[in-house]
XYZ file of C-alpha atoms in Angstrom:
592
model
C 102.710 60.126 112.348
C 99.298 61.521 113.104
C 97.150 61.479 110.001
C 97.199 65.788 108.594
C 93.753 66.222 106.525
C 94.163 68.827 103.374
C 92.133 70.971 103.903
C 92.293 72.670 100.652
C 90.471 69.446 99.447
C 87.900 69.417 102.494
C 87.257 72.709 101.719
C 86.809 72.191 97.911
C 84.407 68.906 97.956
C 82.516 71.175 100.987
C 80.531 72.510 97.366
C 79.759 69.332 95.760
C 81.188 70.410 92.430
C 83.619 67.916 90.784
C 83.890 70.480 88.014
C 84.919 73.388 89.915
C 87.174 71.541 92.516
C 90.266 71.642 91.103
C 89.430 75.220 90.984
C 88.570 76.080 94.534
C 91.352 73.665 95.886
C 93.705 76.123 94.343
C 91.980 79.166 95.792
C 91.971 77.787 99.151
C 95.874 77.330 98.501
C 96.351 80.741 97.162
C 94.039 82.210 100.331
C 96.805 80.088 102.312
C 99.691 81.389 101.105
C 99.046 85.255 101.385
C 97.227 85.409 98.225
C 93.991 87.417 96.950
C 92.869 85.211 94.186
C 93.345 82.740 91.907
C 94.925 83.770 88.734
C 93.237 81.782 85.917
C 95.894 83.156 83.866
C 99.136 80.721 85.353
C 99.470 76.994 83.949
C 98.595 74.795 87.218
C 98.314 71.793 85.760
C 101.599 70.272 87.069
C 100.485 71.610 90.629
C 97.215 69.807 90.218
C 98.297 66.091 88.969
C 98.822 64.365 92.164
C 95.151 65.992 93.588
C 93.071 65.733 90.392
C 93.116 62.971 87.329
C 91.030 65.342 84.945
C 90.131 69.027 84.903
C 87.938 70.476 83.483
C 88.663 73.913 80.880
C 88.729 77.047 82.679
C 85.510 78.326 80.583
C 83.202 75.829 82.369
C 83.660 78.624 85.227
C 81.676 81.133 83.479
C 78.607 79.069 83.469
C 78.620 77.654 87.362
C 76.283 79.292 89.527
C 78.428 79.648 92.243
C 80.279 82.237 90.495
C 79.001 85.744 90.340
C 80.427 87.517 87.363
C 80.011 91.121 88.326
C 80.561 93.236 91.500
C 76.768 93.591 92.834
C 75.516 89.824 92.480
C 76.329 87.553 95.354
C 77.523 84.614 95.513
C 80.627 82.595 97.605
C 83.146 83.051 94.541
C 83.497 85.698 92.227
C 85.112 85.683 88.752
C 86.290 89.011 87.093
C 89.471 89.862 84.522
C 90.249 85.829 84.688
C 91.037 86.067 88.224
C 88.694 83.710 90.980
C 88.064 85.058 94.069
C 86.253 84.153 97.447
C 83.822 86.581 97.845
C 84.788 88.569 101.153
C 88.447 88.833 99.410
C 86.565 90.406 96.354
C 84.710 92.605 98.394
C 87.966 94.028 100.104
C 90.010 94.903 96.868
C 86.912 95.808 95.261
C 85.978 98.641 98.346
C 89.788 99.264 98.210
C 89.363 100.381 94.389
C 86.367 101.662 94.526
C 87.314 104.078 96.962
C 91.075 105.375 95.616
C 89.296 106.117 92.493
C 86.736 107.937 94.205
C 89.385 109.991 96.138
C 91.003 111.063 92.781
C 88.438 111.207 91.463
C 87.187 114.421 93.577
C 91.187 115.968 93.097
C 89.437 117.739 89.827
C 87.539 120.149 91.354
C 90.636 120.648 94.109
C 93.608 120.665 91.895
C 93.011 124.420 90.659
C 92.848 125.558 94.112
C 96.249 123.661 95.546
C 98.310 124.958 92.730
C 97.271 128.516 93.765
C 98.010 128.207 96.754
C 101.698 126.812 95.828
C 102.011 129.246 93.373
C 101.835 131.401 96.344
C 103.946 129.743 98.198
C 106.450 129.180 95.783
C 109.270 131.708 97.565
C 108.906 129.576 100.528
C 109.161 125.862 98.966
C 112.564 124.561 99.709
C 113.681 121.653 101.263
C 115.918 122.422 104.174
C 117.619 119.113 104.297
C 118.709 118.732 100.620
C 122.506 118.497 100.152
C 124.610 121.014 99.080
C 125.189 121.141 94.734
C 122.352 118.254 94.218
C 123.236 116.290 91.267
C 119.846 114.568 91.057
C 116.329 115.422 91.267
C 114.920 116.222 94.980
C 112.229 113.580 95.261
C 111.131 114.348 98.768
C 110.501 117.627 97.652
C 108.566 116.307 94.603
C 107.227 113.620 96.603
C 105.766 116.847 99.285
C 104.215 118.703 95.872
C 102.173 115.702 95.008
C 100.841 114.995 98.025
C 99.698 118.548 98.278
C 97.588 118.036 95.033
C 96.631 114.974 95.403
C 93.357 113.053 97.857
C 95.651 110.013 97.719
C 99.310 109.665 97.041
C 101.601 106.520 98.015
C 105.265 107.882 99.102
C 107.968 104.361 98.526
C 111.109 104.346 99.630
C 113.947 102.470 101.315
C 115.396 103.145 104.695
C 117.041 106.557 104.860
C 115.094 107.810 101.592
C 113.763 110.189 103.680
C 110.008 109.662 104.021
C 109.694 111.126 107.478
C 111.855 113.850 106.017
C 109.185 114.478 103.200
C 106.030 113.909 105.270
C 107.850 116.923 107.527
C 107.767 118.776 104.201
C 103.864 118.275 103.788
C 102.972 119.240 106.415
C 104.646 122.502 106.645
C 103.203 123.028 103.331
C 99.739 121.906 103.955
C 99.898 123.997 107.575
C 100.732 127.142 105.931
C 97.531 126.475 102.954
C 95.473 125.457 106.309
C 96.614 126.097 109.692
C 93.489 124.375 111.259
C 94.069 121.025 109.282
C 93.736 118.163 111.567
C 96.159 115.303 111.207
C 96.077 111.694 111.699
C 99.719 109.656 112.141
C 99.279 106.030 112.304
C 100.825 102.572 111.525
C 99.867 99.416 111.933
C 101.843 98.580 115.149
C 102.751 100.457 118.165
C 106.179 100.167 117.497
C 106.069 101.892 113.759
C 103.653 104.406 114.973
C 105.969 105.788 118.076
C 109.291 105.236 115.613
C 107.753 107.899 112.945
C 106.507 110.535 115.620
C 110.256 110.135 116.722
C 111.315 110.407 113.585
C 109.272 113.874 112.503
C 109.965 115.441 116.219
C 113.850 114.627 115.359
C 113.227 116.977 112.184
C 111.874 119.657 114.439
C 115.386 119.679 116.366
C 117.323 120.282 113.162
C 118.638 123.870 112.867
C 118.088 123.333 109.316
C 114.534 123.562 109.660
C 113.408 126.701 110.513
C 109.363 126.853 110.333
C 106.992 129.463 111.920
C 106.819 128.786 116.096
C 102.669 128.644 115.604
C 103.433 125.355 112.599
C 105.897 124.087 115.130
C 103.460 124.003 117.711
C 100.965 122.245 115.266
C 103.464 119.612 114.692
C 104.427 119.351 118.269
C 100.497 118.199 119.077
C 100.265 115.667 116.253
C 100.410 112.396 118.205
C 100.839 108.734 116.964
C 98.437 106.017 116.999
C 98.176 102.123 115.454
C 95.341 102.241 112.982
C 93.402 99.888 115.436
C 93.171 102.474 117.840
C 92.426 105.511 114.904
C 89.534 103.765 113.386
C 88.315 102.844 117.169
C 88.033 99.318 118.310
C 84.954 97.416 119.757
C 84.886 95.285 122.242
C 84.164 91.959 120.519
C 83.420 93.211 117.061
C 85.950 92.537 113.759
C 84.416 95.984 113.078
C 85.455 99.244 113.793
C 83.650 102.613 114.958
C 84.920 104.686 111.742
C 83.766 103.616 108.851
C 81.900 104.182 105.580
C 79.016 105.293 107.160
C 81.064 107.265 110.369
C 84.443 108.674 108.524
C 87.343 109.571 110.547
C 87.363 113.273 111.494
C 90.717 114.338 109.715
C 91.749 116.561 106.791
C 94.940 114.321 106.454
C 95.475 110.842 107.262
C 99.445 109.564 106.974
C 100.081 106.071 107.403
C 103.435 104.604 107.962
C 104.884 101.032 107.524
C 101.961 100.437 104.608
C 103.470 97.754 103.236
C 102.376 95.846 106.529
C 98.924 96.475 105.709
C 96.860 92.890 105.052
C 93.860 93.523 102.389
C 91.323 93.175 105.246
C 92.511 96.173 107.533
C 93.628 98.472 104.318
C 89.714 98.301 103.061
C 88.584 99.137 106.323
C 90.716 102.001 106.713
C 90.554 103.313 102.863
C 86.574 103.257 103.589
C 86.685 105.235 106.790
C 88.341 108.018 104.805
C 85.852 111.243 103.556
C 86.208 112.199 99.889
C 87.090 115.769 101.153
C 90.153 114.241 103.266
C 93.690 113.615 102.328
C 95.000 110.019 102.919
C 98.832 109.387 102.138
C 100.424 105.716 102.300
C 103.981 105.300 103.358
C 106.405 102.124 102.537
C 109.096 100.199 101.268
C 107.653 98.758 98.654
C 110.454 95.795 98.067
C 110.183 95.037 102.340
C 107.806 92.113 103.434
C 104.483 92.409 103.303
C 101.809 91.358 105.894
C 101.364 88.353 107.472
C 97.677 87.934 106.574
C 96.632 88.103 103.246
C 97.143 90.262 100.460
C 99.755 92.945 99.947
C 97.900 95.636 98.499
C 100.796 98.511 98.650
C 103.305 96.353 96.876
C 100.951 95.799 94.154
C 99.426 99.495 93.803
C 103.383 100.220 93.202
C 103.322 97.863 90.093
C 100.968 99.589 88.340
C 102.762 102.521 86.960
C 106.683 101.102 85.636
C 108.743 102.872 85.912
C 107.740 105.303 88.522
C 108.608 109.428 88.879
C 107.111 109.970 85.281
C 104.777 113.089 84.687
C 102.972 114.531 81.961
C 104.140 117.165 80.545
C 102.045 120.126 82.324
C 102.631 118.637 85.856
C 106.212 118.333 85.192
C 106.351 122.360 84.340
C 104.291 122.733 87.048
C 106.390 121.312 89.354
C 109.994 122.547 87.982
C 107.951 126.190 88.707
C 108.645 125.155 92.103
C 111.829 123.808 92.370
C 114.216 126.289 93.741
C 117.092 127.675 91.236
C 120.247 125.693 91.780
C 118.373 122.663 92.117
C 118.096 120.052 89.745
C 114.300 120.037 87.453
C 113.014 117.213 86.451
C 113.934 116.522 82.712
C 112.777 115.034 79.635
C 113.121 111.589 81.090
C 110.997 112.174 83.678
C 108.005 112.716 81.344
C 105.651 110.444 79.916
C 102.066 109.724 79.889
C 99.742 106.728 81.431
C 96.000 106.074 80.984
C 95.460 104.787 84.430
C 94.230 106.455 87.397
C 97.353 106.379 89.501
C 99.815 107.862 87.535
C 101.504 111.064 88.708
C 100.313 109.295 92.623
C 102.626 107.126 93.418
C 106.575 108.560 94.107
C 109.548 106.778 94.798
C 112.087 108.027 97.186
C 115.552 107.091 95.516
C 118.839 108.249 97.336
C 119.134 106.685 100.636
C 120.840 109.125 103.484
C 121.457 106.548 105.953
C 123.107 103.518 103.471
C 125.428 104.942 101.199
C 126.312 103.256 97.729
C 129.078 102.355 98.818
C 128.605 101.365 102.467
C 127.938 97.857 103.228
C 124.534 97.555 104.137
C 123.576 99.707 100.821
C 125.675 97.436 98.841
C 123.870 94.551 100.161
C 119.988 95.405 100.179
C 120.503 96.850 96.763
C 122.508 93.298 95.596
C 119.710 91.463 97.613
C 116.688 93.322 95.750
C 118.641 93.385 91.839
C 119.293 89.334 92.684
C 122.991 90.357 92.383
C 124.327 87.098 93.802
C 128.076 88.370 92.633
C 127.883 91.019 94.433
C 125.748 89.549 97.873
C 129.075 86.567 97.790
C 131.420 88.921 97.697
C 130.666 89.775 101.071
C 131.355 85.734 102.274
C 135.182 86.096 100.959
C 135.467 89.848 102.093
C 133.291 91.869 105.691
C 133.262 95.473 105.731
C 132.427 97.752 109.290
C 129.008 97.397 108.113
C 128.137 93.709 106.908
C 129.648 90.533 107.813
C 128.187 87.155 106.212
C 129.275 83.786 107.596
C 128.401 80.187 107.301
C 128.636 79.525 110.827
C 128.934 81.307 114.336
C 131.640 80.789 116.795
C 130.567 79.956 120.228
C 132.675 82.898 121.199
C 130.819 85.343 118.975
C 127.581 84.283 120.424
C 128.363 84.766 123.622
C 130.107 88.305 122.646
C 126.340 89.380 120.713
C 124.274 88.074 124.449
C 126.347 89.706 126.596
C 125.726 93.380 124.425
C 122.510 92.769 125.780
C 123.597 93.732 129.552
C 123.608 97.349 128.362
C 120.026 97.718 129.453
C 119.931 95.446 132.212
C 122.377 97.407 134.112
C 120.068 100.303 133.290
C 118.051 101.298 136.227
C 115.821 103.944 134.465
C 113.015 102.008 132.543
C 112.752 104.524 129.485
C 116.586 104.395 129.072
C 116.597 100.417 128.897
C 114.002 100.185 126.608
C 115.794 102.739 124.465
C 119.271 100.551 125.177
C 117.354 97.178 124.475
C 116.531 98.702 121.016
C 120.318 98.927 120.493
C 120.477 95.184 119.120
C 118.284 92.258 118.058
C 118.481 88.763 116.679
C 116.135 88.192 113.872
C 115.328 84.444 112.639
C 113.224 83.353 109.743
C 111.629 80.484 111.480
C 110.370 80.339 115.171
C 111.241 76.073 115.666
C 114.762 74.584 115.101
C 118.058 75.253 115.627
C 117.895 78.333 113.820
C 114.658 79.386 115.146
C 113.770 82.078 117.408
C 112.564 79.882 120.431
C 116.428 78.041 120.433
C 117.883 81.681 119.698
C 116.144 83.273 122.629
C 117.129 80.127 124.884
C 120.739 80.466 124.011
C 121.110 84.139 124.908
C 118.852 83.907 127.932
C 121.439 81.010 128.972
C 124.584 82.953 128.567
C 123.234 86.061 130.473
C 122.033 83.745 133.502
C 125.389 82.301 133.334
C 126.972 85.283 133.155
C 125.168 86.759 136.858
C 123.042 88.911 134.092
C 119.990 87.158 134.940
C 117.911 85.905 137.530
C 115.496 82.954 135.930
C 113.140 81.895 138.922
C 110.031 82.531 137.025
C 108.461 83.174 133.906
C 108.242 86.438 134.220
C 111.762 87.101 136.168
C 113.405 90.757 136.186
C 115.029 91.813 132.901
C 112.666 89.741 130.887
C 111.812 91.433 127.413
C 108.651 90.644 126.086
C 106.821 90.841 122.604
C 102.942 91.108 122.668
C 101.313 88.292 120.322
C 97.736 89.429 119.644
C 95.904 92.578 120.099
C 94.563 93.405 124.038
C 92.457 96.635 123.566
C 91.621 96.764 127.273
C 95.305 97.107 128.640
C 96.226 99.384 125.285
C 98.694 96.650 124.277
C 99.431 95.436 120.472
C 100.353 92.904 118.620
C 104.238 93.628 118.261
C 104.869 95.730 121.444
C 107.630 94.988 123.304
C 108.700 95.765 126.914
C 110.431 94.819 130.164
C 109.894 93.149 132.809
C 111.006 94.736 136.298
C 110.286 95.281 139.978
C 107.861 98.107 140.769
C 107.337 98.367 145.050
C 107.768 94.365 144.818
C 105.497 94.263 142.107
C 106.653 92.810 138.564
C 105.282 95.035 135.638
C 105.771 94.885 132.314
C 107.033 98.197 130.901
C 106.121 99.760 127.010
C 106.574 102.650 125.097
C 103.034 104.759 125.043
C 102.342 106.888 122.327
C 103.029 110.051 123.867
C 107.069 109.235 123.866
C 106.784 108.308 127.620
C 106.111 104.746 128.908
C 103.276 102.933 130.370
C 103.264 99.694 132.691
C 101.271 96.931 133.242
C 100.720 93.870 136.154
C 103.103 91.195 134.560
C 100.203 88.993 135.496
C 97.574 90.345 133.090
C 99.934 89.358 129.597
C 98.294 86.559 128.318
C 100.110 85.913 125.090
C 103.886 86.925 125.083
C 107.325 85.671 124.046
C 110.826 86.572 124.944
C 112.284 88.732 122.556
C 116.389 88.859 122.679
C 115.271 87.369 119.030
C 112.764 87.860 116.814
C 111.307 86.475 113.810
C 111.808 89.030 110.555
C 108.353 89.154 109.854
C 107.885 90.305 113.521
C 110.764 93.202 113.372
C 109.060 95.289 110.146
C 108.645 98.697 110.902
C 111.504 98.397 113.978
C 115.050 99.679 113.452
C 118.305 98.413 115.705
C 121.625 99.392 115.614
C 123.421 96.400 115.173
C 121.324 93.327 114.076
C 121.869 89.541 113.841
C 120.239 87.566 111.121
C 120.179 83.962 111.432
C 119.358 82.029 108.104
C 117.770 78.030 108.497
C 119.932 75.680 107.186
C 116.721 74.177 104.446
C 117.089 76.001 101.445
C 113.783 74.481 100.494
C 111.816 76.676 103.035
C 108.939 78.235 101.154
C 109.992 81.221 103.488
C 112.680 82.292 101.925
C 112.378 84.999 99.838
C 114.147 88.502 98.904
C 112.243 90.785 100.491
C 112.153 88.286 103.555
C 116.179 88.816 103.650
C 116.092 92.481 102.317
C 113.574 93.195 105.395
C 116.124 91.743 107.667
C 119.174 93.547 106.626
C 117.650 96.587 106.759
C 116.642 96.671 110.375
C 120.261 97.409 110.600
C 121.103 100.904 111.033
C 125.043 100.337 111.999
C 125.740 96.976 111.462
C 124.243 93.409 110.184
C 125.849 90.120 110.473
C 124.158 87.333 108.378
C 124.627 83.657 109.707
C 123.490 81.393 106.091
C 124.545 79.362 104.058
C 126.147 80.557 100.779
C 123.284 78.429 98.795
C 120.374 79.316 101.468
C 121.235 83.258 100.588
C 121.045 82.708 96.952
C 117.714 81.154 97.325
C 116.668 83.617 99.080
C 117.688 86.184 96.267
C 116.356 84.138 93.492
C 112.934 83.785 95.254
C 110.329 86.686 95.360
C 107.510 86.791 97.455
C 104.302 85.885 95.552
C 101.138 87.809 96.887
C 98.084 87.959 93.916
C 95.566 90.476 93.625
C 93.781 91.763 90.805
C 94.073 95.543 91.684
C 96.984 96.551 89.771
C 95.151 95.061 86.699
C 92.115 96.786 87.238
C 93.786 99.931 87.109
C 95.737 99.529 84.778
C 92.246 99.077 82.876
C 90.613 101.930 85.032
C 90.156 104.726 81.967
């Protein structure tokens, strides 16, 4: 075996500091694995033995130059609340503080004139799509009231909580306080971006919601767009054309899928955002978060525990509001916190979709409580929703590839995309025998066999495609995913565009694709599928394997999920959470 260098150790001798290389050899990790920081606070001296005989105390940090101790002096690493940071990751929670506090911090002079104008509204705030004789509290509606008094609010919830549902709700509201407000809908990827403006046009269909033809209208023009295409890319730039100095022209900015949000892209977004404008992040706070580092949404949800609490004048306020027959929010629901975000952050409870007693309810709720009872009981007995299994018959793989003809035998292109979204395979790994590449060779096998498909090239008719990295010039993103099929003997490669229609491309001008009957898990956030198959590794040892890696997966499912894993890879997977430091939830925490 080729000799591997560490390069957490090249990197930490790179400053010629025996003193402080433990220290940065532990960053670099961290940096590695997702993480912000350093946390000076853990005991790392069993993770350091085989690297470093002796290390120095922690205090001899305070005195190295290389460490700036404050936010304005600069320096490669920075050291503040006992957490060590490089200094670009500093710089991007920092701006990413610095700026929700300034947002809230202008709702003062605001507030007074947003409850007006729901005091005036007050006859007219209702949710249409609460269920008859409510038993609990209507959070979307709650959820909708906040985010009309608030600059910045964060709206968390699982699938079928209803955010799309709420953000339907703020708008109306905000529409009828300003009918010129411009809006902003974005995600990070094409996929989640198109998926929500489905989502909020579906609301428009309902009968139940009945909203003035002119706010209709308004709603109708709101279109989607990734966040790399609302802050403006540049051709060979990491920067965008919206920022700090150029803010993005909108009164309201929602983002969807936030939880997919790496520290880098949410600073540069939070900074494009005026004081005078309205930003609202939407996510599941227990799904994965994003590949790159940091996970910024998961850990602004931390910082208030529980979550729904009030003080007591907000919490009259808002029962002013609730309609009679509705449930208020009670004594339990108020407290007080001495930390900017309270009162901002809501949490969508009651799913619609996954009933607490359906299967996949059951499950995500057993995967996210660490249940294992409960997540085993599903080995010994399936329900219509969620089968786990061990193994996979031969049989049973062939019956899950062949589902995949559906769109092949489709002749109009928006129809098979819409019929290819019907069902997806979704690994953890991408090598192996449980990895996507052997996953996507297997089906790809069985439909050939089967007179499905026609392999004589590597982009043959039928293929679908996933787009690897960004390509600003043909409009693609990281995360797209089309088909491949004849146009006037031509092969294209066929998307989704943002306006709900589709848009092709010369099959010859993707330069980084992969097939895509399967996926990996990290790849499928902000996607949904009828019927999804999750294929666990066989290594419980996988550093991979987390709960919110599995909770992501079994979510996708909107009908059905069968997990392939074994019994003791699952309860790893339960027992494991993902680790992601940052130092923002502590700094607000600490923020008045």
């Amino acid at each position: 075996m080729a000799y591997q260098p560490n390069v957490h150790k090249q990197f930490a001798a790179y400053f010629d500091d025996k003193n402080l290389e433990p220290y940065l050899y532990l960053l670099s990790k961290r940096l590695d694995e997702g993480q912000i920081c350093l946390d000076l606070n853990e005991d790392f001296q069993q993770e350091l033995k085989d690297e470093y005989s002796q290390i120095q105390s922690k205090d001899i940090l305070q005195a190295n130059q290389l460490i700036a101790k404050d936010k304005v002096t600069y320096q490669p690493f920075v050291l503040l609340n006992n957490k060590l940071y490089l200094q670009r990751y500093f710089n991007y929670e920092n701006s990413v503080f610095e700026k929700i506090s300034s947002l809230i911090s202008q709702e003062k002079d605001k507030r007074q004139f947003y409850e007006n104008q729901l005091l005036g509204l007050n006859g007219f705030i209702k949710n249409p799509f609460q269920r008859e004789n409510p038993t609990k509290v209507d959070w979307q509606l709650v959820a909708a009231i906040s985010a009309v008094l608030h600059q910045f609010t964060i709206i968390t919830g699982g699938p079928g909580t209803g955010k799309t549902t709420t953000v339907a709700l703020i708008l109306t509201l905000l529409f009828k306080i300003n009918s010129d407000m411009k809006v902003a809908l974005a995600a990070p990827t094409g996929k989640a971006a198109t998926r929500m403006s489905e989502s909020l046009r579906n609301q428009l269909e309902k009968s139940s919601f009945q909203i003035d033809e002119n706010i209709r209208e308004k709603f109708e023009k709101i279109e989607p767009h990734t966040l790399h295409r609302l802050l403006g890319t540049q051709k060979d730039s990491i920067y965008f054309k919206h920022n700090e100095k150029n803010f993005l022209p909108y009164d309201l900015i929602i983002v969807d899928e936030s939880s997919m949000l790496d520290v880098a892209l949410f600073s540069k977004l939070i900074r494009a955002v005026s004081d005078d404008s309205k930003i609202i992040l939407l996510g599941d706070r227990n799904q994965l978060s994003s590949v790159e580092t940091g996970s910024l949404f998961g850990d602004l949800c931390t910082v208030n525990r529980p979550l729904n609490l009030f003080s007591q004048n907000r919490a009259g306020f808002i029962n002013r509001l609730i309609p009679k027959g509705q449930i208020f929010l009670q004594e339990e629901n108020i407290s007080t916190a001495d930390n900017l975000l309270f009162e901002h952050i809501i949490e969508l409870k009651d799913s619609f979709r996954f009933t607490s007693d359906g299967g996949i309810g059951k499950l995500s709720m057993a995967i996210i409580e660490n249940d294992i009872q409960k997540v085993e009981e599903f080995y010994k007995s399936s329900d219509d929703q969620v089968v786990l299994v061990e193994a996979f018959s031969t049989e049973k793989l062939k019956e899950i590839a062949l589902a995949y003809r559906e769109y092949i035998k489709e002749e109009n292109i928006f129809k098979a995309l819409q019929k290819f979204k019907k069902l997806r395979i979704l690994c953890a790994i991408r090598e192996g025998a449980e990895g996507v590449h052997e996953w996507n060779k297997k089906v790809q096998d069985i439909l050939k066999d089967n007179g499905l498909l026609k392999i004589d090239s590597e982009y043959y008719e039928h293929r679908p495609v996933i787009v690897n990295k960004n390509n600003y010039e043909l409009g693609l993103f990281n995360g797209d995913i089309g088909l491949i099929r004849f146009e006037n003997g031509v092969k294209r490669a066929w998307f989704e565009s943002d306006d709900d229609g589709i848009k092709s491309v010369s099959a010859s001008s993707l330069d980084s694709v992969d097939t895509v009957f399967a996926m990996t898990i990290h790849k499928s956030q902000g996607s949904e599928f009828d019927k999804v198959l999750v294929v666990l590794p066989q290594k419980k040892e996988l550093p991979i394997l987390t709960r919110e890696l599995l909770y992501t997966a079994v979510t996708r499912a909107k009908e059905k999920v069968t997990v392939i894993g074994k019994n003791e890879v699952v309860k790893v997977c339960c027992e494991k959470r993902v680790k992601r430091g940052s130092g923002i939830a502590d700094r607000f925490l600490n923020s008045i």
